[in-house]
Amino acid sequence: MDEPIRILIADDHDGFRSGLAALLGTQPGLDVAGEAETGEEAVDRSRELQPDVVLMDLNMPGLDGIAATRRIVDTSPHIAVLVLTMADNDAAVFDALRAGARGYLLKGADRAELTRAIRAVASGEAIFGPDVARRLMAYFADAPIRVPAFPDLSDRELEILELIARGMSNQQIVDRLVISPKTVRNHISNIFSKLQVRDRAEAVVRAREAGMGGEQPRA
């Protein structure tokens, strides 16, 4: 007999967590191994319990679901993170995917859709709810093919430049990317050098001229 899929539920609403745990507990082959009510706790419990799947809300106190997902995937890449959230905007979807989430569902998904998604990500698939899938298809259908604006920048430098263009401080970038302040400073210094700009303000102007920084940081 196959081992059950072990699940960690990460959500800051007690009622939602308990209801979801009760629902999943009735499904054959699924086992709710634990719960977490903050992003930090989700990271700690994932490390402790080593679940197969983490159901991750994005809007949580302290460490948000994006940063928590990144930490979990970085330290335990075998754990599948399935986002289960109310956030249905493009920025949230793409931030979650960049952080390493394997799936994205909106709260309100029915039991069959949720259990199917859990089994899919546990087996290594990527899965999205119908609304999110339509959003992704529309985005890629409409997205023009563009030459990268700053080909000399590394992927990490481009990521940091995007956050600078959104108005994030160094500390906010540290919190979002879960890297050290010194690493952020070094990347920013390299960005300034490669873009041949003198300061942050000039870097923001260059980035926004290239279409970066369209989304503001979430609280």
XYZ file of C-alpha atoms in Angstrom:
219
model
C 0.000 0.000 0.000
C 1.312 3.462 -0.950
C 2.258 5.864 1.812
C -0.244 8.727 2.280
C 0.632 12.192 1.015
C 1.635 14.212 4.078
C 0.381 17.793 4.062
C 1.276 20.926 6.021
C -1.399 23.650 6.033
C 0.046 27.185 6.309
C -2.617 29.861 6.839
C -3.111 32.580 9.449
C -6.862 31.944 9.869
C -7.558 29.291 12.531
C -11.034 28.529 11.213
C -9.842 28.053 7.657
C -6.982 25.772 8.751
C -9.205 23.583 10.914
C -11.898 23.355 8.243
C -9.375 22.454 5.576
C -7.727 19.888 7.852
C -11.123 18.281 8.528
C -11.949 18.201 4.818
C -8.619 16.696 3.774
C -8.729 14.212 6.640
C -11.691 12.515 4.985
C -9.817 11.932 1.715
C -8.113 8.572 1.184
C -4.361 8.744 0.772
C -4.034 12.218 2.343
C -2.668 12.922 5.816
C -2.562 16.373 7.449
C 0.805 16.223 9.206
C 0.674 19.691 10.747
C -0.393 23.328 10.610
C 1.347 26.713 10.650
C -0.122 30.183 11.165
C 2.848 32.352 10.109
C 5.423 32.230 7.343
C 8.247 31.619 9.819
C 6.325 28.761 11.386
C 5.656 27.275 7.943
C 9.391 27.224 7.251
C 10.200 25.716 10.657
C 7.431 23.115 10.497
C 8.416 22.144 6.958
C 11.976 21.554 8.104
C 10.763 19.571 11.125
C 7.979 17.491 9.534
C 9.287 17.143 5.965
C 5.778 16.987 4.441
C 5.198 16.060 0.811
C 3.045 19.131 0.153
C 2.685 22.539 1.809
C -0.595 24.379 1.224
C 0.612 27.972 1.403
C -1.405 31.142 1.869
C 0.396 34.254 0.593
C -0.942 36.882 2.981
C 0.480 35.981 6.386
C 1.931 38.055 9.222
C 5.682 38.519 9.377
C 7.322 36.459 6.668
C 4.879 36.390 3.755
C 3.975 33.312 1.742
C 6.289 34.199 -1.150
C 9.366 34.446 1.063
C 8.320 31.362 3.041
C 7.925 29.395 -0.191
C 11.381 30.438 -1.338
C 12.963 29.338 1.949
C 11.177 25.993 1.947
C 12.117 25.214 -1.654
C 15.722 26.355 -1.131
C 16.244 24.078 1.884
C 13.928 21.191 0.940
C 13.429 21.134 -2.854
C 11.572 17.821 -2.633
C 8.684 19.534 -0.808
C 5.961 20.702 -3.200
C 4.430 24.072 -2.342
C 0.856 24.536 -3.542
C -0.341 28.113 -3.096
C -3.913 28.392 -1.818
C -4.855 32.045 -1.570
C -7.331 34.823 -2.280
C -4.715 36.771 -4.300
C -5.496 36.441 -8.000
C -3.373 39.227 -9.525
C -0.573 38.668 -12.025
C 2.169 39.846 -9.653
C 1.188 37.342 -6.955
C 1.029 34.450 -9.431
C 4.406 35.155 -11.005
C 6.107 35.939 -7.691
C 4.906 32.571 -6.362
C 6.173 30.716 -9.413
C 9.543 32.461 -9.251
C 9.765 31.491 -5.572
C 9.370 27.828 -6.546
C 5.682 27.044 -6.017
C 4.488 24.076 -8.090
C 0.851 25.099 -8.183
C -1.539 27.961 -7.561
C -5.187 27.673 -6.539
C -7.651 30.292 -5.382
C -9.503 29.780 -2.121
C -12.954 28.582 -3.010
C -11.678 25.703 -5.113
C -13.921 22.697 -4.537
C -12.817 19.523 -2.784
C -12.237 17.573 -6.002
C -10.097 20.347 -7.516
C -8.052 20.753 -4.338
C -7.368 17.048 -3.797
C -6.521 16.605 -7.483
C -4.041 19.497 -7.240
C -2.427 18.082 -4.086
C -1.913 14.689 -5.729
C -0.572 16.344 -8.886
C 2.077 18.522 -7.205
C 3.064 15.632 -4.918
C 3.851 13.588 -8.040
C 5.967 16.375 -9.539
C 3.433 18.090 -11.790
C 2.655 21.796 -11.959
C -1.005 22.710 -11.655
C -3.154 25.837 -11.671
C -6.791 26.531 -10.978
C -8.944 27.348 -14.026
C -8.989 31.109 -13.366
C -5.227 31.239 -12.875
C -4.604 29.055 -15.937
C -6.701 31.396 -18.094
C -4.789 34.371 -16.707
C -1.450 32.741 -17.561
C -2.586 31.776 -21.066
C -3.826 35.312 -21.741
C -0.599 36.797 -20.421
C 1.640 34.681 -22.629
C -0.632 35.066 -25.654
C -0.495 38.862 -25.368
C 3.108 39.233 -24.236
C 5.331 40.637 -26.994
C 8.700 39.053 -27.640
C 11.209 41.497 -26.204
C 14.972 41.646 -26.159
C 16.168 41.886 -22.537
C 16.675 45.530 -21.613
C 19.860 44.908 -19.639
C 21.623 41.822 -21.074
C 24.743 42.410 -18.958
C 22.835 41.893 -15.708
C 22.549 38.453 -14.142
C 19.133 37.009 -13.301
C 19.601 37.943 -9.640
C 20.717 41.473 -10.546
C 17.638 41.884 -12.758
C 15.454 40.651 -9.905
C 16.988 43.179 -7.523
C 16.735 45.990 -10.088
C 13.038 45.188 -10.461
C 12.562 45.497 -6.698
C 14.537 48.758 -6.628
C 12.296 50.074 -9.402
C 9.252 49.157 -7.285
C 10.593 51.429 -4.555
C 11.864 48.775 -2.166
C 14.586 49.613 0.351
C 17.642 47.407 0.856
C 16.043 45.882 3.964
C 12.829 45.094 2.098
C 14.894 43.381 -0.611
C 16.738 41.393 2.069
C 13.411 40.263 3.530
C 11.888 39.417 0.148
C 14.846 37.453 -1.268
C 16.080 36.033 2.059
C 19.704 37.007 1.431
C 22.168 38.983 3.535
C 22.383 42.800 3.546
C 25.974 42.570 2.314
C 24.908 40.433 -0.649
C 22.224 42.973 -1.551
C 24.734 45.836 -1.342
C 27.187 43.955 -3.557
C 24.527 43.250 -6.169
C 23.395 46.879 -6.166
C 26.992 48.051 -6.595
C 27.364 45.719 -9.595
C 24.075 46.978 -11.044
C 25.199 50.618 -10.770
C 28.508 49.754 -12.430
C 26.946 47.819 -15.307
C 24.269 50.447 -15.931
C 26.843 53.237 -15.542
C 24.636 55.132 -13.102
C 25.741 57.085 -10.059
C 22.988 56.312 -7.602
C 19.688 54.600 -6.869
C 17.592 57.372 -8.400
C 19.337 57.051 -11.770
C 18.969 53.265 -11.613
C 15.222 53.633 -10.995
C 14.890 55.961 -13.990
C 16.732 53.524 -16.268
C 14.681 50.577 -15.006
C 11.343 52.330 -15.413
C 12.258 53.511 -18.902
C 12.707 49.798 -19.684
C 9.238 48.990 -18.323
C 10.316 47.648 -14.931
C 8.779 48.440 -11.562
C 5.150 48.439 -12.636
C 3.928 46.665 -9.452
C 4.244 48.259 -6.035
C 5.480 46.106 -3.115
C 2.820 44.424 -0.999
C 2.762 45.164 2.703
